[in-house]
mmCIF file with all atom_site columns, C-alpha atoms and ligand atoms in Angstrom:
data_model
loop_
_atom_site.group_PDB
_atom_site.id
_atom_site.type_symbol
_atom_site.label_atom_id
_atom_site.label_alt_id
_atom_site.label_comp_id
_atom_site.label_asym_id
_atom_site.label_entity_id
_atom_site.label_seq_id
_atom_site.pdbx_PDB_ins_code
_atom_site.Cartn_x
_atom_site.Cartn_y
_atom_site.Cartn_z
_atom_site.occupancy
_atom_site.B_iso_or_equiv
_atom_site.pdbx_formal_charge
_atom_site.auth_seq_id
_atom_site.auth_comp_id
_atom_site.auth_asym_id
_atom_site.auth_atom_id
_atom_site.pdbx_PDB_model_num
ATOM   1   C  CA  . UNK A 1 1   ? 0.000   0.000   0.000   1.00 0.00 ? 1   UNK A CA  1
ATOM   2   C  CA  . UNK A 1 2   ? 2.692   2.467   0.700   1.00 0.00 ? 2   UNK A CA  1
ATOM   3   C  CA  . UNK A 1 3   ? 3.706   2.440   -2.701  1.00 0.00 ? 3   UNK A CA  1
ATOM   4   C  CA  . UNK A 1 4   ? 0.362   4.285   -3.902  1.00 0.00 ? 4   UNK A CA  1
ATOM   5   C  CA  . UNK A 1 5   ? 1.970   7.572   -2.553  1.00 0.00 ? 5   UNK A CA  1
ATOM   6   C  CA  . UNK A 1 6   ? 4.410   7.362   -5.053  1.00 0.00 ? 6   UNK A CA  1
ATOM   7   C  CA  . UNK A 1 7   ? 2.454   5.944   -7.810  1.00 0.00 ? 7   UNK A CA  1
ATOM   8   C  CA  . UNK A 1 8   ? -0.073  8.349   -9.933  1.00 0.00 ? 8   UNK A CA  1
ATOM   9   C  CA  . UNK A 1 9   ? -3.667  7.165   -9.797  1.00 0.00 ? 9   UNK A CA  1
ATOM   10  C  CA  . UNK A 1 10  ? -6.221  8.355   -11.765 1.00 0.00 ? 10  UNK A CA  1
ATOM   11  C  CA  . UNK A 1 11  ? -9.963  7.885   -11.705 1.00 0.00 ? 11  UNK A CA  1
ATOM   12  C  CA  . UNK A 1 12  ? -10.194 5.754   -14.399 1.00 0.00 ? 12  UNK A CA  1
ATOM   13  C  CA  . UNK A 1 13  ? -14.348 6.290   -14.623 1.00 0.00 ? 13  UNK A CA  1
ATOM   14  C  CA  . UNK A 1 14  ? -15.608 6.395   -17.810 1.00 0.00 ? 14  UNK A CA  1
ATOM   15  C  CA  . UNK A 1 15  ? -16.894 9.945   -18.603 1.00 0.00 ? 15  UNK A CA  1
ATOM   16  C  CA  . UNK A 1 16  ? -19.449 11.640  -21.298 1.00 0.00 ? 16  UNK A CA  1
ATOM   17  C  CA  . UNK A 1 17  ? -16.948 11.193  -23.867 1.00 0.00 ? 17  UNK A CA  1
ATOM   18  C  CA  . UNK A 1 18  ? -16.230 7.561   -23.481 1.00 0.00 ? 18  UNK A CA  1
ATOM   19  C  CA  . UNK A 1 19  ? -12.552 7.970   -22.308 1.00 0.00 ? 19  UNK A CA  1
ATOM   20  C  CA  . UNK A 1 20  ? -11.411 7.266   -18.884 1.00 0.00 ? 20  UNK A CA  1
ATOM   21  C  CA  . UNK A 1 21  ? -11.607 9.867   -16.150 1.00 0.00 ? 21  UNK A CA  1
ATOM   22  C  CA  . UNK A 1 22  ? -8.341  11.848  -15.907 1.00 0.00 ? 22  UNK A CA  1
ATOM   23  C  CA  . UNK A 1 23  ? -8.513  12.992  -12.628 1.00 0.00 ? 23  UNK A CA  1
ATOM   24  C  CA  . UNK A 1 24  ? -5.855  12.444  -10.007 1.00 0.00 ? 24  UNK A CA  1
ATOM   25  C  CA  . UNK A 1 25  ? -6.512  10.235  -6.977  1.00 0.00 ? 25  UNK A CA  1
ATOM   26  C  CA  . UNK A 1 26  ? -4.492  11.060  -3.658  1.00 0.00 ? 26  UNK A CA  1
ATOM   27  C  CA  . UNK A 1 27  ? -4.845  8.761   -0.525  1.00 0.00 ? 27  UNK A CA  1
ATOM   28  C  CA  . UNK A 1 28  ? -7.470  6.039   0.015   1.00 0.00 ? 28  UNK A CA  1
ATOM   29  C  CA  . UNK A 1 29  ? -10.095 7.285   -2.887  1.00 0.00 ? 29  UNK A CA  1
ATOM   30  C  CA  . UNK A 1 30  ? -11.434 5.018   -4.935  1.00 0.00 ? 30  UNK A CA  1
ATOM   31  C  CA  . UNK A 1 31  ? -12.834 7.159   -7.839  1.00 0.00 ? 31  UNK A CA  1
ATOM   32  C  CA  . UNK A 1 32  ? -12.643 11.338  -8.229  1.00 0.00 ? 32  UNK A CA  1
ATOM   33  C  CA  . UNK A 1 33  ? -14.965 13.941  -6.848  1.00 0.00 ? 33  UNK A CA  1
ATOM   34  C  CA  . UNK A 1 34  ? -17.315 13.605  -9.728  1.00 0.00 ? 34  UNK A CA  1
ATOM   35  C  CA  . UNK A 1 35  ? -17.148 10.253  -10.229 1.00 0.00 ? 35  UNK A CA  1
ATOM   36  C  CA  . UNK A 1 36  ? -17.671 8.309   -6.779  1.00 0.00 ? 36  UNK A CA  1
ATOM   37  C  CA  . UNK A 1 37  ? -20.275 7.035   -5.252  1.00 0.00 ? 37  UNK A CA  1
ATOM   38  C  CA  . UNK A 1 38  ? -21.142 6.594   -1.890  1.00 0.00 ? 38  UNK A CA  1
ATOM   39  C  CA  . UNK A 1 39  ? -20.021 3.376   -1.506  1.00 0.00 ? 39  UNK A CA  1
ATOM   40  C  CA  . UNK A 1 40  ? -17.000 4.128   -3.012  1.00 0.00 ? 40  UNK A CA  1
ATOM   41  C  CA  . UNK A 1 41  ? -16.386 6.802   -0.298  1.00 0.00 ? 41  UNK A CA  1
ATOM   42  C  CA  . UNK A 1 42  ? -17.121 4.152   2.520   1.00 0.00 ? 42  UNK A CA  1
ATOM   43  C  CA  . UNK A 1 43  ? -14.837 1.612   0.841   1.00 0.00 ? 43  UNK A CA  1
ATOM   44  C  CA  . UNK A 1 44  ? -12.007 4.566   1.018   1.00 0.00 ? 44  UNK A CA  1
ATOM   45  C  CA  . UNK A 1 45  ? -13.041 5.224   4.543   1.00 0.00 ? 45  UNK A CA  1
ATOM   46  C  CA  . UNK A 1 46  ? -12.637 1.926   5.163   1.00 0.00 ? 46  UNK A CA  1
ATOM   47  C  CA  . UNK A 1 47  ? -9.261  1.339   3.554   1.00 0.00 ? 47  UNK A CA  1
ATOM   48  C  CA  . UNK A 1 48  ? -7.944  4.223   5.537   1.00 0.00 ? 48  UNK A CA  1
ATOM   49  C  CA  . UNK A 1 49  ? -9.130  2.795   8.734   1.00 0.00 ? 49  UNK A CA  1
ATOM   50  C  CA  . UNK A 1 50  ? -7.588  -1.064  7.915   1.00 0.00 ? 50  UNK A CA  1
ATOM   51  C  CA  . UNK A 1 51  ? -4.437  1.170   6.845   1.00 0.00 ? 51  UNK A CA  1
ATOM   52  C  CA  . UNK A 1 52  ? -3.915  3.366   10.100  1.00 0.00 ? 52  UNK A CA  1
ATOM   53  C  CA  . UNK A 1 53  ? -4.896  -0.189  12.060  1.00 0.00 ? 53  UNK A CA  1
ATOM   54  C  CA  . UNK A 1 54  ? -2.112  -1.660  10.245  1.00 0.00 ? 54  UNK A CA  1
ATOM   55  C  CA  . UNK A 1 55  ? 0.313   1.500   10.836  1.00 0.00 ? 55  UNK A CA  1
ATOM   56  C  CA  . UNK A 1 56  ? -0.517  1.261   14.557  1.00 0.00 ? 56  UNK A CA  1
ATOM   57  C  CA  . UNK A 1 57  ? 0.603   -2.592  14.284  1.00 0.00 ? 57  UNK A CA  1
ATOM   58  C  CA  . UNK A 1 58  ? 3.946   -1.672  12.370  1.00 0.00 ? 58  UNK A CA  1
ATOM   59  C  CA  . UNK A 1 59  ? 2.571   -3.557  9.496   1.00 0.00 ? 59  UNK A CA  1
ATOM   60  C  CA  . UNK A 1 60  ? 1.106   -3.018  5.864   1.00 0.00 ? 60  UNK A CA  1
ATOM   61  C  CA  . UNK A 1 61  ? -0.310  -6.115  5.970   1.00 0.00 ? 61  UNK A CA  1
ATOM   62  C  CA  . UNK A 1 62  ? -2.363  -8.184  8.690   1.00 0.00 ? 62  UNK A CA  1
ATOM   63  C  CA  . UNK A 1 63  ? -1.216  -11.827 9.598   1.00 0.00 ? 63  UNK A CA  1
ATOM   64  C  CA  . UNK A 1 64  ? -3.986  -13.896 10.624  1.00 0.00 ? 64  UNK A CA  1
ATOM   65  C  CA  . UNK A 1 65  ? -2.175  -13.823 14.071  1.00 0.00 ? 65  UNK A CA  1
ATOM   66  C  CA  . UNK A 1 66  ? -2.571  -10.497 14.038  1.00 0.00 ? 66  UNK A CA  1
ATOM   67  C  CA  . UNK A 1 67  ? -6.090  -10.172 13.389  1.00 0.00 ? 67  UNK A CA  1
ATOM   68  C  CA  . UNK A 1 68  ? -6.576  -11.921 15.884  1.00 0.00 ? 68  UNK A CA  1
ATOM   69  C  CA  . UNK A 1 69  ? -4.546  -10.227 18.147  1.00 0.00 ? 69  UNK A CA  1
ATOM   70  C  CA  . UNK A 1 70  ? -6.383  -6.829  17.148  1.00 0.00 ? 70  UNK A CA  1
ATOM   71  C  CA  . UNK A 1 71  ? -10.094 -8.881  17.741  1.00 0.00 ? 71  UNK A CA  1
ATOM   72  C  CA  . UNK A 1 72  ? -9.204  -9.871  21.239  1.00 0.00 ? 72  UNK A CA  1
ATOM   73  C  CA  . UNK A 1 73  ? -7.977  -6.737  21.645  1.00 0.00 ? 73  UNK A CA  1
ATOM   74  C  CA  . UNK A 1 74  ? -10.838 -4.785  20.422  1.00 0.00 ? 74  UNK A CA  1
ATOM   75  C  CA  . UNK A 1 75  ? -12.967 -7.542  22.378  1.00 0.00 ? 75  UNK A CA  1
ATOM   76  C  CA  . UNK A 1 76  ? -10.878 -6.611  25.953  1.00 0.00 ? 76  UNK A CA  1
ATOM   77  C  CA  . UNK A 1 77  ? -11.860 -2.897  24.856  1.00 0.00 ? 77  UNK A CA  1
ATOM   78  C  CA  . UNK A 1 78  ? -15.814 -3.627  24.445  1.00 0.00 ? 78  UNK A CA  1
ATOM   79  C  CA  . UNK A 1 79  ? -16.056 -6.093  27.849  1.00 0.00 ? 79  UNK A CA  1
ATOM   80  C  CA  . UNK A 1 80  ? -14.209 -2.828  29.701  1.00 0.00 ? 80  UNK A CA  1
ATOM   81  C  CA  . UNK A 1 81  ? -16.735 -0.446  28.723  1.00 0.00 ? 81  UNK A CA  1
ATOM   82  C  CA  . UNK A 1 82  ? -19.511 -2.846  28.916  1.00 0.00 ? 82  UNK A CA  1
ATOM   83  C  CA  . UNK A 1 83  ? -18.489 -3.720  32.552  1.00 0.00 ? 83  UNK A CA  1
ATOM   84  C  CA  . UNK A 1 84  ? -18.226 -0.213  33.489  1.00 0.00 ? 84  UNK A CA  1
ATOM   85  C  CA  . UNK A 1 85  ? -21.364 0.703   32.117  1.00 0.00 ? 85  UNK A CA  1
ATOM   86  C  CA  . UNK A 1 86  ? -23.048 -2.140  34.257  1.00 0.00 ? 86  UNK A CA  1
ATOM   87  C  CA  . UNK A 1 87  ? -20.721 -1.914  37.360  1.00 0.00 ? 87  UNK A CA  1
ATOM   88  C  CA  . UNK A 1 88  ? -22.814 -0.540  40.358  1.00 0.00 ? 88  UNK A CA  1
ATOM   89  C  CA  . UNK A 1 89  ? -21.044 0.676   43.391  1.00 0.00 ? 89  UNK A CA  1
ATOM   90  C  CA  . UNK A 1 90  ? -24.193 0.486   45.651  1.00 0.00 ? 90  UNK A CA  1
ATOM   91  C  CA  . UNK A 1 91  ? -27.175 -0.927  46.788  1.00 0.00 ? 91  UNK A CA  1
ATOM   92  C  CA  . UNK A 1 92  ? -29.864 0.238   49.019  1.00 0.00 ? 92  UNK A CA  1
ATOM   93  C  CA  . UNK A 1 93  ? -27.283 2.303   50.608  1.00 0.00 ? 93  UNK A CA  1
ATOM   94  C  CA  . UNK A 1 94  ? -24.708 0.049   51.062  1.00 0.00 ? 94  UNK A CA  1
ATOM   95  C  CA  . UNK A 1 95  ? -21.440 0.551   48.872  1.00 0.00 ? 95  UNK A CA  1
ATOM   96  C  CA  . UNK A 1 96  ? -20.775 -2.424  47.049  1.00 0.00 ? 96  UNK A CA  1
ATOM   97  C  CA  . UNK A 1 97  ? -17.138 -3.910  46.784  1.00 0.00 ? 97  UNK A CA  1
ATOM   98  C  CA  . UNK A 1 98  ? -15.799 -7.133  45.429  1.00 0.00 ? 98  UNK A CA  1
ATOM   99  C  CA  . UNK A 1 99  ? -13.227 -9.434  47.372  1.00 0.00 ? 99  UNK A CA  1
ATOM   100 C  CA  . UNK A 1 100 ? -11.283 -11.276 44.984  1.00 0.00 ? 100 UNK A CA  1
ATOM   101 C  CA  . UNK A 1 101 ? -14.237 -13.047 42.587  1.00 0.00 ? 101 UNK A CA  1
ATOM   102 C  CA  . UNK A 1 102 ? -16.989 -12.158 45.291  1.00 0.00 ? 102 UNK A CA  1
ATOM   103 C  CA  . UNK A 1 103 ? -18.900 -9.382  45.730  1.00 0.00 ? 103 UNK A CA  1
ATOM   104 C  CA  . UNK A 1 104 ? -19.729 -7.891  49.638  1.00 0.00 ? 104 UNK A CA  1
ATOM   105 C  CA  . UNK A 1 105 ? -22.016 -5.056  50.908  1.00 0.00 ? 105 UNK A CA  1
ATOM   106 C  CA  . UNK A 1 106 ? -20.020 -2.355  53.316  1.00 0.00 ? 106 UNK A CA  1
ATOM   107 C  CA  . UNK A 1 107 ? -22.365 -0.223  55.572  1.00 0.00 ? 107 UNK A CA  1
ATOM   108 C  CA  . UNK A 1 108 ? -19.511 2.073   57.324  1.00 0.00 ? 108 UNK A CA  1
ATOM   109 C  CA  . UNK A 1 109 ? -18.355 5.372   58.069  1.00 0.00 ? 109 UNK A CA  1
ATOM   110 C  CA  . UNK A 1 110 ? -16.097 5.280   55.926  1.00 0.00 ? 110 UNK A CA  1
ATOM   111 C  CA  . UNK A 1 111 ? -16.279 4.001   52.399  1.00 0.00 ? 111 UNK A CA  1
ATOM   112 C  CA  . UNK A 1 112 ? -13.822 1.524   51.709  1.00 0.00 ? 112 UNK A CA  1
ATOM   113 C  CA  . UNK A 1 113 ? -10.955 1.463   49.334  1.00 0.00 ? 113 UNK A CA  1
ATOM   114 C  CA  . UNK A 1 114 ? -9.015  -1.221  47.083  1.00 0.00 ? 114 UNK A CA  1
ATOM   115 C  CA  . UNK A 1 115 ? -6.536  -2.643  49.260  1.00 0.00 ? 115 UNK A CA  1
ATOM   116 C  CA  . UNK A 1 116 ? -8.360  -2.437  52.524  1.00 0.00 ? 116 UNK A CA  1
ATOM   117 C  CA  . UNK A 1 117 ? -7.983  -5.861  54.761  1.00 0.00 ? 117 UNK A CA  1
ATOM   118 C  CA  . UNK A 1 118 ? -12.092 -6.518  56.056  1.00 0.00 ? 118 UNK A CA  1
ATOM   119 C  CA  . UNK A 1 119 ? -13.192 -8.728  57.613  1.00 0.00 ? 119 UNK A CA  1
ATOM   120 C  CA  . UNK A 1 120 ? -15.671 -11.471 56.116  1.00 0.00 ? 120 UNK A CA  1
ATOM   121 C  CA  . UNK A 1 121 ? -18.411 -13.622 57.330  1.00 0.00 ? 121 UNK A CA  1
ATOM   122 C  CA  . UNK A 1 122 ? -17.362 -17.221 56.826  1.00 0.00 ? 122 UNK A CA  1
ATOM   123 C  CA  . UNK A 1 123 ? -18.628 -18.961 53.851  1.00 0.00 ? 123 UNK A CA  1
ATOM   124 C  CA  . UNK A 1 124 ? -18.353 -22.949 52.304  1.00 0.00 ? 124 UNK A CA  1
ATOM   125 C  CA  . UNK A 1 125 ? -15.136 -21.934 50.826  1.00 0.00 ? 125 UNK A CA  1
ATOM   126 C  CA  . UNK A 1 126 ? -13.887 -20.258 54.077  1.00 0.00 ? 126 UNK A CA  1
ATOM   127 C  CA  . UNK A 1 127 ? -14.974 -23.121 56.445  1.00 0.00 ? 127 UNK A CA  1
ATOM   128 C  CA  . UNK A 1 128 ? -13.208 -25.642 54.239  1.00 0.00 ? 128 UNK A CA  1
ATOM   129 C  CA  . UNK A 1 129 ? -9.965  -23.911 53.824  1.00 0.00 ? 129 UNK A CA  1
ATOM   130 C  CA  . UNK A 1 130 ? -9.717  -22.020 57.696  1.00 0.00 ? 130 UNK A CA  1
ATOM   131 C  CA  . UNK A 1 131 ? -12.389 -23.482 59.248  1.00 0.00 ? 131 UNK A CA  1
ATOM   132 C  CA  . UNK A 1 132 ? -15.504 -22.557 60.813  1.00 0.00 ? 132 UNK A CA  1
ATOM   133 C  CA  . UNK A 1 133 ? -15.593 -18.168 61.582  1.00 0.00 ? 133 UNK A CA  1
ATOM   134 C  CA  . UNK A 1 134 ? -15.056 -14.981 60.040  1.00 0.00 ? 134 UNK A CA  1
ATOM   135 C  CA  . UNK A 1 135 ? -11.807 -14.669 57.894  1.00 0.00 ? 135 UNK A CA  1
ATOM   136 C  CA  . UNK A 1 136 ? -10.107 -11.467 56.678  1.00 0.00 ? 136 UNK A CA  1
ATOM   137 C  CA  . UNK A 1 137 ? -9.046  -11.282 53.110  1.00 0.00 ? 137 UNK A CA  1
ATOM   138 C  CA  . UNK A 1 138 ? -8.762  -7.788  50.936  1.00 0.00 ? 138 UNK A CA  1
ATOM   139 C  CA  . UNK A 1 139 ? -10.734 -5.464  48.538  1.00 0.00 ? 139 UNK A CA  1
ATOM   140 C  CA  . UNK A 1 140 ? -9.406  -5.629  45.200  1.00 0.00 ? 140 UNK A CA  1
ATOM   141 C  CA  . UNK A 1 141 ? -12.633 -3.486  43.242  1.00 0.00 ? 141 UNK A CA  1
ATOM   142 C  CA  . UNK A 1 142 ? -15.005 -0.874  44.064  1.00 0.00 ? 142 UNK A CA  1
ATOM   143 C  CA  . UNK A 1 143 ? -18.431 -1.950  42.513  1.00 0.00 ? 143 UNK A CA  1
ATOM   144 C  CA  . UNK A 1 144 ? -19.476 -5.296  40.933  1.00 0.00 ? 144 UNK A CA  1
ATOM   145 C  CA  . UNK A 1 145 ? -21.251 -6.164  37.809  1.00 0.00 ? 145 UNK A CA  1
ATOM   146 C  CA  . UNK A 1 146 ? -22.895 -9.242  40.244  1.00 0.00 ? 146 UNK A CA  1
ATOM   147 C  CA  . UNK A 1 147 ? -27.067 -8.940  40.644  1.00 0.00 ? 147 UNK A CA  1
ATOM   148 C  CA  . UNK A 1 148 ? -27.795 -11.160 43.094  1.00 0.00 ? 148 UNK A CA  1
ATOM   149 C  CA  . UNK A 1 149 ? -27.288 -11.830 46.984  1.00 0.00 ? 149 UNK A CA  1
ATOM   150 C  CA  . UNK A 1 150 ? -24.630 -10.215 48.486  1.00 0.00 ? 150 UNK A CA  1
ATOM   151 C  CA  . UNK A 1 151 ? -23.156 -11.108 51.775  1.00 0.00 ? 151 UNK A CA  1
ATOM   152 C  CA  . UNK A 1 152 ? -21.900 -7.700  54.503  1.00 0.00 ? 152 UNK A CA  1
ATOM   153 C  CA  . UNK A 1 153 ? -18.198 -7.245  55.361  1.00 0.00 ? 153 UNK A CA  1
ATOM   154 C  CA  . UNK A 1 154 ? -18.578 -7.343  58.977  1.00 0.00 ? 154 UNK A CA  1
ATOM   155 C  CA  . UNK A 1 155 ? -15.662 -4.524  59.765  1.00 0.00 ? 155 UNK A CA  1
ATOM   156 C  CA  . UNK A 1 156 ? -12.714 -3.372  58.320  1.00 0.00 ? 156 UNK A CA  1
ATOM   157 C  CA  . UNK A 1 157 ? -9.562  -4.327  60.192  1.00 0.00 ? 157 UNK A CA  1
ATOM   158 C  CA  . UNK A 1 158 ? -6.862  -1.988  58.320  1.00 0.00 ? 158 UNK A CA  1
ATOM   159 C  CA  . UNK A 1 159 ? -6.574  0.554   55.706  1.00 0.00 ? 159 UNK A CA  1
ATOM   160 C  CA  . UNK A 1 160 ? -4.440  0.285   52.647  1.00 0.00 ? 160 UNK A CA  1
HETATM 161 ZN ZN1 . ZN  B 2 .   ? -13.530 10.808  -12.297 1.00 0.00 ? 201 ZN  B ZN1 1
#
């Protein structure tokens, strides 16, 4: 593709006269003023975009590795915004907080932070790994995407 700079395009279109459109092309178009059509803009538009994608790689041209790479990227990107856009920090009140893949209600003065050690209410997992009581473990997210029951942190023992 980088050659195109260097090479003169013309339009090519045929015109009243029956010959070939002699206008120069520059960039991504596909045809001249006159002569294209809207979907030769979008296919321009497009060829740009696939172009500045593959400048941003360091490549002309995609691998299907690096496809790929770009989809799961552009996935990553979309799951971000989607969790932020569902996230909700509280409930009835009650900021909401997750501890590692759980999330916990906190009803304090003070709002708790990521990194705080609290103090949890003992659950299946906790029983079978400590034993029966409450066990401490640490914030690691303000909000949760989760909808349904949500256990309290019973206190917070330190801040971050
Ligand atoms: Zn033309």
């Amino acid at each position: 593709m980088s050659d195109q700079v260097s090479d003169i395009r013309t339009c090519g279109r045929p015109t009243k006269s029956g010959k070939p459109c002699r206008v120069r092309l520059y960039g991504f178009d596909v045809a001249c003023g006159v002569h294209a059509t809207e979907h030769d803009r979008e296919l321009a538009q497009a060829y740009g975009r696939g172009h500045n994608e593959g400048l941003r790689l360091g490549k002309e041209k995609w691998s299907g590795e690096q496809r790929i790479e770009w989809l799961e990227q552009r996935v990553k990107e979309l799951e971000a915004l989607l969790d932020e856009a569902s996230r909700v920090y509280e409930v009835d009140g009650d900021q909401v907080v997750e501890v590692g893949k759980y999330a916990y209600r906190w009803r304090g003065s003070m709002p708790l932070e990521v990194g705080d050690r609290v103090l949890l209410p003992e659950n299946w997992l906790s029983r079978m790994k400590d034993g029966p009581g409450a066990y401490q473990d640490v914030v690691t997210k303000l909000g949760s995407t989760y909808r349904g029951e949500m256990s309290r942190i019973l206190s917070r023992v330190s801040k971050q």
